Amino acid sequence: MTSLPPFPTRRVDDLGPKEGRSPAGPRDDVQRIIGTVWDFSALLVFDELNMIGHLADEPLTVDELAERCGAHSGALRRVLRTLEPYDLARLRWGERWALTAIGTFLHDDTGEAIRRYVRKRAEPHRWQEVPTWPEQVTEGRRVTPSSRRLRRGLGASASIRLSDLLDSVDDFGALFVAAQLGLADRLASTPMCIEELTTEYGADGKTLSWMLQRLISHGLFTRKGDLYATRPAGETLQQDRADSMRLAVLMNGQMLWWEMLRRLPDTVRLGAPTLPDGSSSTYAYLAAHPDILARFQAFMAARTYPVARWLAAEAAPGSTVVDVGGGHGTVLAEILQAQPTCRGVLLERPDVILAARDSLAGRGLLERCTLMAGDFFAEVPAGGDTYILGSVLHNWSDDHARRILKRVREAMMRTGGSRLWCIDALLPFNDEPHPGRSLDMRMLSLFGAGQERTRREYEALLADAGLTVRRQIRLPHALTMTEAVIAAR
Ligand SMILES: C[S@@+](CC[C@H](N)C(=O)[O-])C[C@H]1O[C@@H](n2cnc3c(N)ncnc32)[C@H](O)[C@@H]1O
């Protein structure tokens, strides 16, 4: 065992304003466009389950509202939590939800057009359109954005965020086309005019112009005179970057993701998702669809890369790091590369471990890494100075998360003196916008009880498993690293 340096006990809430906030990065703009589509699905639930109508009658607790809507109350609470920053409904007197002025406006006749729009957007044939936009664009067909008249009708400045929600599907569609065509790479070195672009991609000029205009409004591209060029936020979509956001966009444009998003109202009714092919879980679905699994793991690797860099700098020289559910080994690869005296152990599902082996072998790191095909609900190997659970706990219900943590704690007990790093988004206590809220809708759609948690909820899970928090650090991309050790008896 290597002795690890002691750290002061600090929690996210104790951190100063600068260190307490996730460092903002150029990837955030792309992330925001992706996240807003998931928020839009929460608005869809809000309307389809007639939460607006029930709350217009009287303020209700989550359980009362769930009963009236015929919904699962835990899932319904999460929808309300996601929509908090849009200020449609607010918690009053600590326990009852009531419509705000904007929510009331949505309920009134004037809001009917908006509600109709939201429902229309979710009709299966319309929903299925966006994933086909890249194909339509390269076939030179005209893609028509939804009417903007509706947005102008919103008027009040308080509704600006609501108007973002209504634009979100078009915005994402434009982003998806840009990612598929590789526009960020194309326009990074050589600015081009619309005629050159339409010739190169065989696209309809009007379609490409409005799509670029949408992405300019999000700061990803710029237009000087007739020439379009990529801005730094747009460069995050470039293919060759290890942290490329392109993979996140392509993953979110997949029919599976899109279909699960459309099914959210049913998921909220049942409290759990139903997968299109009847698979028992999203991971079972991925195991049955190797092409989507490969894309998912590539997306996770790019998402995790900036965090992996940070963890690599934190790893103690000479230590053994066990990455539990470590995907293709992104974190271990960065640690082993940065720390030549470290060793790694990767525990993954059997359907993932072979690709992980290829990835680590490709970087010449296999000799210092043990690969274990296994199940973190059954056993976690002993011998680690540091254990890592990166974006793992948020895929699971509280019960399942406790079981994983208990297996990790048993391994830590058998080793002695180890620490655990858990990486997830921690939700704020107040109603401020946070990327974890939309991520929570993604977890609800794909994993049901898998969820983002507040710091208190997170620490309660760790405490239940006999672990205590030593420190917390905000990482890029609105993630937090929580370091825990075995609790003193
Ligand atoms: C969201 S991904 C996170 C991957 C990686 N830790 C990262 O941060 O990029 C969750 C990982 O848990 C793995 N996983 C799911 N169920 C598992 C199980 N029962 N045992 C081991 N790994 C599992 C999945 O294959 C997947 O790679």
Coordinates of C-alpha atoms and ligand atoms in Angstrom, one line a residue:
M1 CA 0.0 0.0 0.0
T2 CA 1.2 3.5 -0.8
S3 CA 0.4 6.1 1.9
L4 CA -1.8 8.8 0.5
P5 CA -1.5 12.5 1.3
P6 CA -4.0 13.8 3.8
F7 CA -6.5 16.3 2.5
P8 CA -8.6 19.0 4.3
T9 CA -12.3 18.1 4.7
R10 CA -14.2 20.5 2.4
R11 CA -17.6 20.2 0.8
V12 CA -18.9 21.8 -2.3
D13 CA -21.0 24.2 -0.2
D14 CA -17.9 25.3 1.8
L15 CA -15.9 26.3 -1.3
G16 CA -15.4 29.9 -2.2
P17 CA -17.3 31.4 -5.2
K18 CA -14.5 30.8 -7.6
E19 CA -13.5 27.2 -6.6
G20 CA -17.1 26.3 -5.9
R21 CA -18.2 26.8 -9.5
S22 CA -17.4 24.4 -12.3
P23 CA -14.9 26.0 -14.5
A24 CA -16.8 27.3 -17.6
G25 CA -15.5 25.9 -20.8
P26 CA -16.1 26.3 -24.5
R27 CA -17.9 22.8 -24.5
D28 CA -20.7 24.3 -22.4
D29 CA -22.4 26.0 -25.4
V30 CA -22.8 22.7 -27.2
Q31 CA -23.8 21.0 -24.0
R32 CA -26.5 23.6 -23.4
I33 CA -28.1 23.0 -26.8
I34 CA -28.2 19.2 -26.2
G35 CA -29.5 19.7 -22.6
T36 CA -32.3 22.0 -23.6
V37 CA -33.9 19.3 -25.8
W38 CA -34.1 17.1 -22.7
D39 CA -35.7 20.0 -20.8
F40 CA -38.1 20.3 -23.7
S41 CA -39.1 16.6 -23.0
A42 CA -39.9 17.7 -19.4
L43 CA -42.2 20.4 -20.8
L44 CA -43.8 17.7 -22.9
V45 CA -44.6 15.7 -19.7
F46 CA -45.8 18.9 -18.0
D47 CA -48.4 19.4 -20.7
E48 CA -49.2 15.8 -21.6
L49 CA -50.0 14.8 -18.0
N50 CA -52.0 18.0 -17.6
M51 CA -49.8 19.1 -14.7
I52 CA -50.7 22.6 -15.8
G53 CA -54.4 22.0 -15.4
H54 CA -54.1 20.3 -12.0
L55 CA -51.9 23.0 -10.6
A56 CA -54.1 25.7 -11.9
D57 CA -56.9 24.3 -9.7
E58 CA -54.9 24.5 -6.5
P59 CA -51.3 24.2 -5.2
L60 CA -50.5 20.5 -4.7
T61 CA -47.8 18.3 -3.1
V62 CA -45.9 16.0 -5.4
D63 CA -47.8 13.0 -4.2
E64 CA -51.2 14.7 -4.7
L65 CA -50.2 15.9 -8.2
A66 CA -48.9 12.4 -9.1
E67 CA -52.2 10.8 -8.0
R68 CA -54.2 13.2 -10.1
C69 CA -51.9 12.8 -13.1
G70 CA -51.7 9.0 -12.8
A71 CA -47.9 9.3 -12.5
H72 CA -45.0 7.9 -10.5
S73 CA -44.4 10.5 -7.8
G74 CA -40.5 10.1 -7.8
A75 CA -40.4 10.6 -11.5
L76 CA -42.8 13.6 -11.4
R77 CA -40.7 15.3 -8.7
R78 CA -37.7 15.1 -11.1
V79 CA -39.7 16.7 -13.9
L80 CA -40.7 19.6 -11.7
R81 CA -37.0 19.9 -10.5
T82 CA -35.8 20.0 -14.2
L83 CA -38.3 22.8 -15.0
E84 CA -37.6 24.9 -11.9
P85 CA -35.3 27.3 -13.7
Y86 CA -38.0 27.9 -16.4
D87 CA -40.2 29.2 -13.6
L88 CA -43.5 27.5 -14.7
A89 CA -44.3 26.2 -11.2
R90 CA -42.7 27.0 -7.8
L91 CA -42.7 25.3 -4.4
R92 CA -44.8 27.3 -2.0
W93 CA -44.7 26.9 1.8
G94 CA -42.0 24.4 1.4
E95 CA -44.1 21.5 0.1
R96 CA -46.8 22.5 -2.4
W97 CA -46.2 23.3 -6.0
A98 CA -48.1 26.2 -7.6
L99 CA -48.2 27.7 -11.0
T100 CA -46.2 30.9 -11.5
A101 CA -47.3 33.8 -13.7
I102 CA -45.7 32.1 -16.7
G103 CA -47.3 28.7 -15.8
T104 CA -50.7 30.4 -15.6
F105 CA -50.1 32.1 -18.9
L106 CA -49.4 28.7 -20.4
H107 CA -52.6 27.3 -18.9
D108 CA -54.8 30.2 -20.3
D109 CA -56.2 30.3 -23.8
T110 CA -53.2 32.4 -25.0
G111 CA -51.0 29.4 -23.9
E112 CA -53.0 26.9 -25.9
A113 CA -51.1 27.6 -29.1
I114 CA -47.8 26.8 -27.2
R115 CA -49.2 23.7 -25.8
R116 CA -50.4 22.6 -29.2
Y117 CA -47.0 23.3 -30.6
V118 CA -45.3 21.2 -27.9
R119 CA -47.7 18.3 -28.5
K120 CA -47.2 18.5 -32.3
R121 CA -43.5 18.4 -31.9
A122 CA -43.9 15.1 -30.1
E123 CA -46.0 13.4 -32.7
P124 CA -44.0 10.3 -33.8
H125 CA -43.6 11.3 -37.4
R126 CA -42.3 14.8 -36.5
W127 CA -40.1 13.5 -33.8
Q128 CA -38.5 11.1 -36.2
E129 CA -37.7 13.9 -38.6
V130 CA -34.7 15.5 -36.8
P131 CA -32.4 12.4 -36.9
T132 CA -33.0 12.3 -40.7
W133 CA -32.1 16.0 -41.2
P134 CA -28.4 15.4 -42.2
E135 CA -29.6 12.9 -44.8
Q136 CA -32.2 15.4 -46.1
V137 CA -29.7 18.2 -46.2
T138 CA -27.1 16.2 -48.2
E139 CA -29.9 15.2 -50.6
G140 CA -30.5 18.9 -51.3
R141 CA -34.0 18.8 -49.8
R142 CA -35.5 21.8 -48.0
V143 CA -35.8 21.4 -44.2
T144 CA -38.3 23.9 -42.7
P145 CA -37.9 25.2 -39.2
S146 CA -40.9 25.5 -37.0
S147 CA -42.8 28.7 -36.9
R148 CA -41.1 31.5 -35.0
R149 CA -44.3 33.6 -34.7
L150 CA -45.1 31.6 -31.6
R151 CA -41.9 32.7 -29.9
R152 CA -42.6 36.4 -30.7
G153 CA -46.0 36.0 -29.1
L154 CA -44.4 35.1 -25.8
G155 CA -43.5 38.8 -25.3
A156 CA -42.6 39.1 -21.6
S157 CA -38.9 39.0 -20.9
A158 CA -39.5 36.4 -18.2
S159 CA -40.4 34.0 -21.0
I160 CA -37.1 34.2 -22.8
R161 CA -36.0 30.8 -21.4
L162 CA -39.4 29.3 -22.4
S163 CA -38.7 30.5 -25.9
D164 CA -35.3 28.7 -25.7
L165 CA -37.2 25.5 -24.9
L166 CA -39.5 25.9 -27.9
D167 CA -36.5 26.5 -30.2
S168 CA -34.6 23.5 -28.7
V169 CA -35.6 20.8 -31.2
D170 CA -34.7 23.0 -34.2
D171 CA -31.5 24.2 -32.5
F172 CA -30.5 20.6 -31.8
G173 CA -31.4 19.6 -35.4
A174 CA -29.1 22.3 -36.8
L175 CA -26.3 21.2 -34.4
F176 CA -26.8 17.6 -35.5
V177 CA -26.5 18.5 -39.2
A178 CA -23.3 20.5 -38.5
A179 CA -21.8 17.6 -36.5
Q180 CA -22.6 15.1 -39.2
L181 CA -21.3 17.2 -42.1
G182 CA -18.2 18.1 -40.1
L183 CA -18.8 21.9 -40.6
A184 CA -16.7 22.8 -37.6
D185 CA -13.6 21.3 -39.2
R186 CA -14.5 22.6 -42.6
L187 CA -14.9 26.2 -41.5
A188 CA -12.1 26.3 -39.0
S189 CA -9.3 27.0 -41.4
T190 CA -11.1 28.3 -44.4
P191 CA -14.1 30.5 -44.0
M192 CA -16.6 29.8 -46.8
C193 CA -19.7 31.5 -48.3
I194 CA -23.1 29.8 -48.5
E195 CA -22.8 29.1 -52.2
E196 CA -19.5 27.3 -51.7
L197 CA -21.0 25.3 -48.8
T198 CA -24.1 24.3 -50.7
T199 CA -22.0 23.1 -53.7
E200 CA -19.7 21.1 -51.5
Y201 CA -22.5 19.4 -49.5
G202 CA -25.2 19.3 -52.2
A203 CA -27.4 21.2 -49.8
D204 CA -30.3 23.6 -50.2
G205 CA -28.9 27.1 -49.6
K206 CA -31.9 28.4 -47.5
T207 CA -31.8 25.4 -45.2
L208 CA -28.1 25.6 -44.6
S209 CA -28.3 29.4 -44.0
W210 CA -31.0 29.2 -41.4
M211 CA -29.2 26.3 -39.7
L212 CA -25.9 28.3 -39.6
Q213 CA -27.9 31.3 -38.3
R214 CA -29.2 29.2 -35.4
L215 CA -25.7 28.1 -34.5
I216 CA -24.3 31.6 -34.8
S217 CA -26.9 32.7 -32.2
H218 CA -25.4 30.1 -29.9
G219 CA -21.9 31.3 -30.5
L220 CA -20.6 28.3 -32.4
F221 CA -20.0 30.0 -35.8
T222 CA -19.6 33.5 -37.0
R223 CA -20.4 35.4 -40.2
K224 CA -18.2 38.2 -41.5
G225 CA -19.6 39.6 -44.7
D226 CA -20.5 36.5 -46.8
L227 CA -18.1 34.2 -45.1
Y228 CA -18.9 31.7 -42.3
A229 CA -16.2 30.6 -39.9
T230 CA -16.0 28.4 -36.8
R231 CA -15.7 30.1 -33.4
P232 CA -13.9 28.6 -30.4
A233 CA -17.1 27.1 -29.0
G234 CA -17.7 25.5 -32.4
E235 CA -14.2 24.1 -32.5
T236 CA -15.2 21.8 -29.7
L237 CA -17.1 19.9 -32.4
Q238 CA -13.9 19.1 -34.3
Q239 CA -13.3 15.4 -34.9
D240 CA -9.7 15.1 -33.9
R241 CA -10.1 16.4 -30.4
A242 CA -9.9 13.9 -27.6
D243 CA -12.7 15.8 -25.9
S244 CA -14.7 16.4 -29.0
M245 CA -18.4 17.2 -28.4
R246 CA -19.2 15.8 -31.9
L247 CA -19.7 12.4 -30.4
A248 CA -22.1 13.7 -27.8
V249 CA -24.2 15.4 -30.5
L250 CA -24.2 12.2 -32.7
M251 CA -25.1 10.1 -29.7
N252 CA -28.0 12.4 -28.9
G253 CA -29.2 12.3 -32.5
Q254 CA -29.4 8.5 -32.4
M255 CA -32.9 7.2 -32.9
L256 CA -32.7 5.3 -29.5
W257 CA -32.0 8.5 -27.5
W258 CA -34.5 10.4 -29.4
E259 CA -37.2 7.7 -29.1
M260 CA -36.6 7.5 -25.3
L261 CA -37.0 11.2 -25.0
R262 CA -40.3 11.1 -26.8
R263 CA -41.5 8.3 -24.5
L264 CA -40.8 10.4 -21.4
P265 CA -44.5 11.0 -20.5
D266 CA -45.0 7.2 -20.4
T267 CA -41.8 6.7 -18.4
V268 CA -43.1 9.2 -15.9
R269 CA -46.5 7.4 -15.7
L270 CA -44.8 4.0 -15.1
G271 CA -41.8 5.2 -13.2
A272 CA -39.5 3.2 -15.5
P273 CA -38.7 3.3 -19.2
T274 CA -39.6 0.6 -21.8
L275 CA -36.9 0.0 -24.4
P276 CA -38.0 -0.2 -28.0
D277 CA -36.8 -3.9 -28.4
G278 CA -38.1 -5.0 -25.0
S279 CA -34.6 -5.1 -23.5
S280 CA -34.7 -5.2 -19.6
S281 CA -32.3 -2.2 -19.3
T282 CA -30.4 0.3 -21.4
Y283 CA -27.1 -1.6 -20.8
A284 CA -28.9 -4.9 -22.0
Y285 CA -30.0 -2.9 -25.1
L286 CA -26.5 -1.7 -25.7
A287 CA -25.1 -5.3 -25.3
A288 CA -27.6 -6.4 -28.0
H289 CA -26.6 -3.6 -30.4
P290 CA -22.8 -3.5 -30.6
D291 CA -22.7 -0.6 -33.1
I292 CA -24.6 1.7 -30.7
L293 CA -22.6 0.3 -27.7
A294 CA -19.4 1.3 -29.5
R295 CA -20.7 4.8 -30.2
F296 CA -21.9 5.1 -26.6
Q297 CA -18.4 4.2 -25.2
A298 CA -16.7 6.5 -27.7
F299 CA -19.0 9.3 -26.5
M300 CA -18.3 8.5 -22.9
A301 CA -14.6 8.5 -23.5
A302 CA -14.7 12.0 -25.1
R303 CA -17.0 13.3 -22.3
T304 CA -14.7 11.9 -19.6
Y305 CA -11.4 13.0 -21.2
P306 CA -11.1 16.5 -19.4
V307 CA -12.0 14.9 -16.1
A308 CA -9.4 12.1 -16.7
R309 CA -6.7 14.7 -17.3
W310 CA -7.6 16.3 -13.9
L311 CA -7.6 12.9 -12.1
A312 CA -4.3 12.0 -13.6
A313 CA -2.7 15.0 -12.1
E314 CA -4.2 14.1 -8.7
A315 CA -3.2 10.4 -8.7
A316 CA -0.5 9.5 -6.1
P317 CA 2.7 8.2 -7.8
G318 CA 3.3 4.5 -7.2
S319 CA -0.3 3.8 -6.3
T320 CA -2.8 1.3 -7.8
V321 CA -6.0 2.7 -9.2
V322 CA -9.1 0.5 -9.6
D323 CA -11.7 2.0 -12.1
V324 CA -15.0 0.4 -11.4
G325 CA -17.2 0.5 -14.5
G326 CA -14.4 2.4 -16.2
G327 CA -15.6 2.1 -19.8
H328 CA -12.8 1.9 -22.4
G329 CA -10.3 2.9 -19.7
T330 CA -10.1 6.7 -20.6
V331 CA -9.4 7.6 -17.0
L332 CA -6.9 4.8 -16.4
A333 CA -5.1 5.6 -19.6
E334 CA -4.5 9.2 -18.6
I335 CA -3.4 8.2 -15.1
L336 CA -1.0 5.6 -16.4
Q337 CA 0.4 7.9 -19.0
A338 CA 0.9 10.8 -16.6
Q339 CA 2.2 8.6 -13.7
P340 CA 4.7 6.0 -15.0
T341 CA 4.9 4.3 -11.5
C342 CA 1.1 3.8 -11.2
R343 CA -0.8 0.6 -11.9
G344 CA -4.4 0.2 -13.0
V345 CA -7.2 -2.3 -12.7
L346 CA -10.3 -2.0 -14.9
L347 CA -13.5 -3.7 -13.9
E348 CA -16.1 -3.7 -16.7
R349 CA -18.9 -5.7 -18.3
P350 CA -17.8 -8.6 -20.4
D351 CA -19.3 -6.9 -23.6
V352 CA -17.1 -3.8 -23.0
I353 CA -13.8 -5.3 -21.8
L354 CA -12.5 -6.5 -25.1
A355 CA -12.8 -3.0 -26.7
A356 CA -11.1 -1.6 -23.5
R357 CA -8.2 -4.0 -24.0
D358 CA -7.8 -2.8 -27.6
S359 CA -7.9 0.8 -26.5
L360 CA -5.3 0.4 -23.7
A361 CA -3.1 -1.8 -25.9
G362 CA -3.2 0.8 -28.6
R363 CA -1.6 3.2 -26.1
G364 CA 1.0 0.7 -25.0
L365 CA -0.4 0.6 -21.4
L366 CA -1.7 -3.0 -21.2
E367 CA 1.4 -4.1 -19.2
R368 CA 0.6 -1.9 -16.3
C369 CA -3.2 -2.6 -16.3
T370 CA -5.2 -5.6 -15.2
L371 CA -8.5 -6.0 -17.1
M372 CA -11.4 -7.8 -15.3
A373 CA -14.7 -8.8 -16.9
G374 CA -17.2 -8.8 -14.1
D375 CA -20.2 -7.3 -12.3
F376 CA -19.8 -4.5 -9.8
F377 CA -22.9 -5.8 -8.0
A378 CA -21.1 -9.1 -7.3
E379 CA -17.5 -8.2 -6.4
V380 CA -15.0 -5.4 -6.7
P381 CA -11.3 -6.4 -6.6
A382 CA -9.2 -5.6 -3.5
G383 CA -5.7 -4.0 -3.7
G384 CA -6.5 -0.5 -4.9
D385 CA -5.2 2.7 -3.2
T386 CA -7.8 4.6 -5.1
Y387 CA -11.1 3.3 -6.3
I388 CA -13.1 5.3 -9.0
L389 CA -16.8 5.3 -9.8
G390 CA -17.0 7.8 -12.7
S391 CA -20.5 8.6 -13.9
V392 CA -21.6 5.2 -12.5
L393 CA -23.8 5.9 -9.5
H394 CA -26.1 8.2 -11.5
N395 CA -27.2 5.3 -13.7
W396 CA -28.7 3.5 -10.8
S397 CA -31.5 3.7 -8.2
D398 CA -30.6 4.4 -4.5
D399 CA -30.9 0.7 -3.7
H400 CA -28.6 -0.3 -6.6
A401 CA -26.1 2.5 -5.9
R402 CA -25.9 1.4 -2.2
R403 CA -25.1 -2.2 -3.4
I404 CA -22.3 -1.0 -5.7
L405 CA -20.9 1.2 -2.9
K406 CA -21.0 -1.7 -0.4
R407 CA -19.0 -3.9 -2.8
V408 CA -16.5 -1.1 -3.2
R409 CA -16.3 -0.7 0.6
E410 CA -15.7 -4.4 1.1
A411 CA -12.8 -4.2 -1.3
M412 CA -11.5 -1.1 0.5
M413 CA -11.8 -3.0 3.8
R414 CA -9.8 -5.9 2.5
T415 CA -7.1 -3.5 1.3
G416 CA -6.9 -1.0 4.1
G417 CA -6.2 2.7 3.8
S418 CA -7.9 3.2 0.4
R419 CA -10.0 6.1 -0.8
L420 CA -12.9 6.3 -3.3
W421 CA -13.4 9.0 -5.9
C422 CA -17.0 9.3 -7.1
I423 CA -17.6 11.6 -10.1
D424 CA -21.1 12.8 -10.9
A425 CA -23.1 16.0 -11.4
L426 CA -24.4 17.3 -8.0
L427 CA -27.7 19.2 -8.3
P428 CA -28.0 22.6 -6.6
F429 CA -30.4 23.1 -3.7
N430 CA -31.9 26.2 -5.2
D431 CA -33.6 26.8 -8.6
E432 CA -30.5 28.0 -10.5
P433 CA -29.9 26.5 -14.0
H434 CA -27.5 23.5 -13.9
P435 CA -26.6 21.0 -16.6
G436 CA -27.3 18.2 -14.1
R437 CA -31.1 18.9 -14.4
S438 CA -31.3 18.0 -18.1
L439 CA -28.9 15.1 -17.5
D440 CA -31.4 13.9 -14.9
M441 CA -34.1 13.8 -17.6
R442 CA -31.7 11.7 -19.7
M443 CA -31.2 9.3 -16.8
L444 CA -34.9 9.1 -16.2
S445 CA -35.6 8.4 -19.9
L446 CA -32.9 5.8 -20.2
F447 CA -32.4 4.3 -16.7
G448 CA -35.7 5.1 -14.8
A449 CA -34.5 5.3 -11.2
G450 CA -30.9 6.3 -12.3
Q451 CA -30.7 9.9 -11.3
E452 CA -28.6 13.0 -10.6
R453 CA -28.5 13.8 -6.9
T454 CA -28.0 16.8 -4.6
R455 CA -24.9 16.8 -2.3
R456 CA -27.0 15.8 0.6
E457 CA -28.6 12.9 -1.3
Y458 CA -25.2 11.8 -2.5
E459 CA -23.6 11.9 0.9
A460 CA -26.5 10.0 2.4
L461 CA -25.9 7.2 0.0
L462 CA -22.2 7.1 0.9
A463 CA -23.0 7.1 4.6
D464 CA -25.5 4.2 4.2
A465 CA -22.6 2.2 2.7
G466 CA -20.3 3.1 5.6
L467 CA -18.3 5.7 3.8
T468 CA -17.6 9.3 4.8
V469 CA -16.8 12.3 2.6
R470 CA -13.3 13.8 2.9
R471 CA -13.4 16.5 0.2
Q472 CA -15.2 17.6 -2.9
I473 CA -13.9 19.3 -5.9
R474 CA -15.7 20.8 -8.9
L475 CA -14.5 19.4 -12.2
P476 CA -15.0 20.6 -15.8
H477 CA -18.5 20.0 -17.3
A478 CA -20.4 20.7 -14.1
L479 CA -19.2 17.5 -12.5
T480 CA -18.0 17.1 -8.9
M481 CA -15.4 14.7 -7.5
T482 CA -16.4 13.4 -4.1
E483 CA -13.6 11.7 -2.2
A484 CA -14.7 9.2 0.5
V485 CA -13.0 6.9 2.9
I486 CA -14.3 4.2 5.2
A487 CA -16.2 5.8 8.1
A488 CA -14.8 5.6 11.6
R489 CA -17.0 3.3 13.8
Ligands
LIG1 C1 -21.9 6.0 -17.8 S1 -20.6 4.8 -18.1 C2 -19.2 5.5 -17.4 C3 -17.9 5.0 -17.9 C4 -16.6 5.6 -17.3 N1 -16.6 5.4 -15.9 C5 -16.5 7.1 -17.6 O1 -16.6 7.9 -16.6 O2 -16.4 7.4 -18.8 C6 -21.0 3.5 -17.0 C7 -20.2 2.2 -17.2 O3 -20.7 1.2 -16.2 C8 -20.5 0.0 -16.9 N2 -21.4 -1.0 -16.2 C9 -22.7 -1.1 -16.2 N3 -23.1 -2.1 -15.5 C10 -22.0 -2.7 -15.0 C11 -21.8 -3.9 -14.1 N4 -22.9 -4.5 -13.6 N5 -20.6 -4.2 -13.8 C12 -19.5 -3.5 -14.3 N6 -19.6 -2.4 -15.1 C13 -20.9 -2.0 -15.4 C14 -21.0 0.3 -18.3 O4 -20.5 -0.7 -19.2 C15 -20.4 1.6 -18.6 O5 -19.2 1.6 -19.2

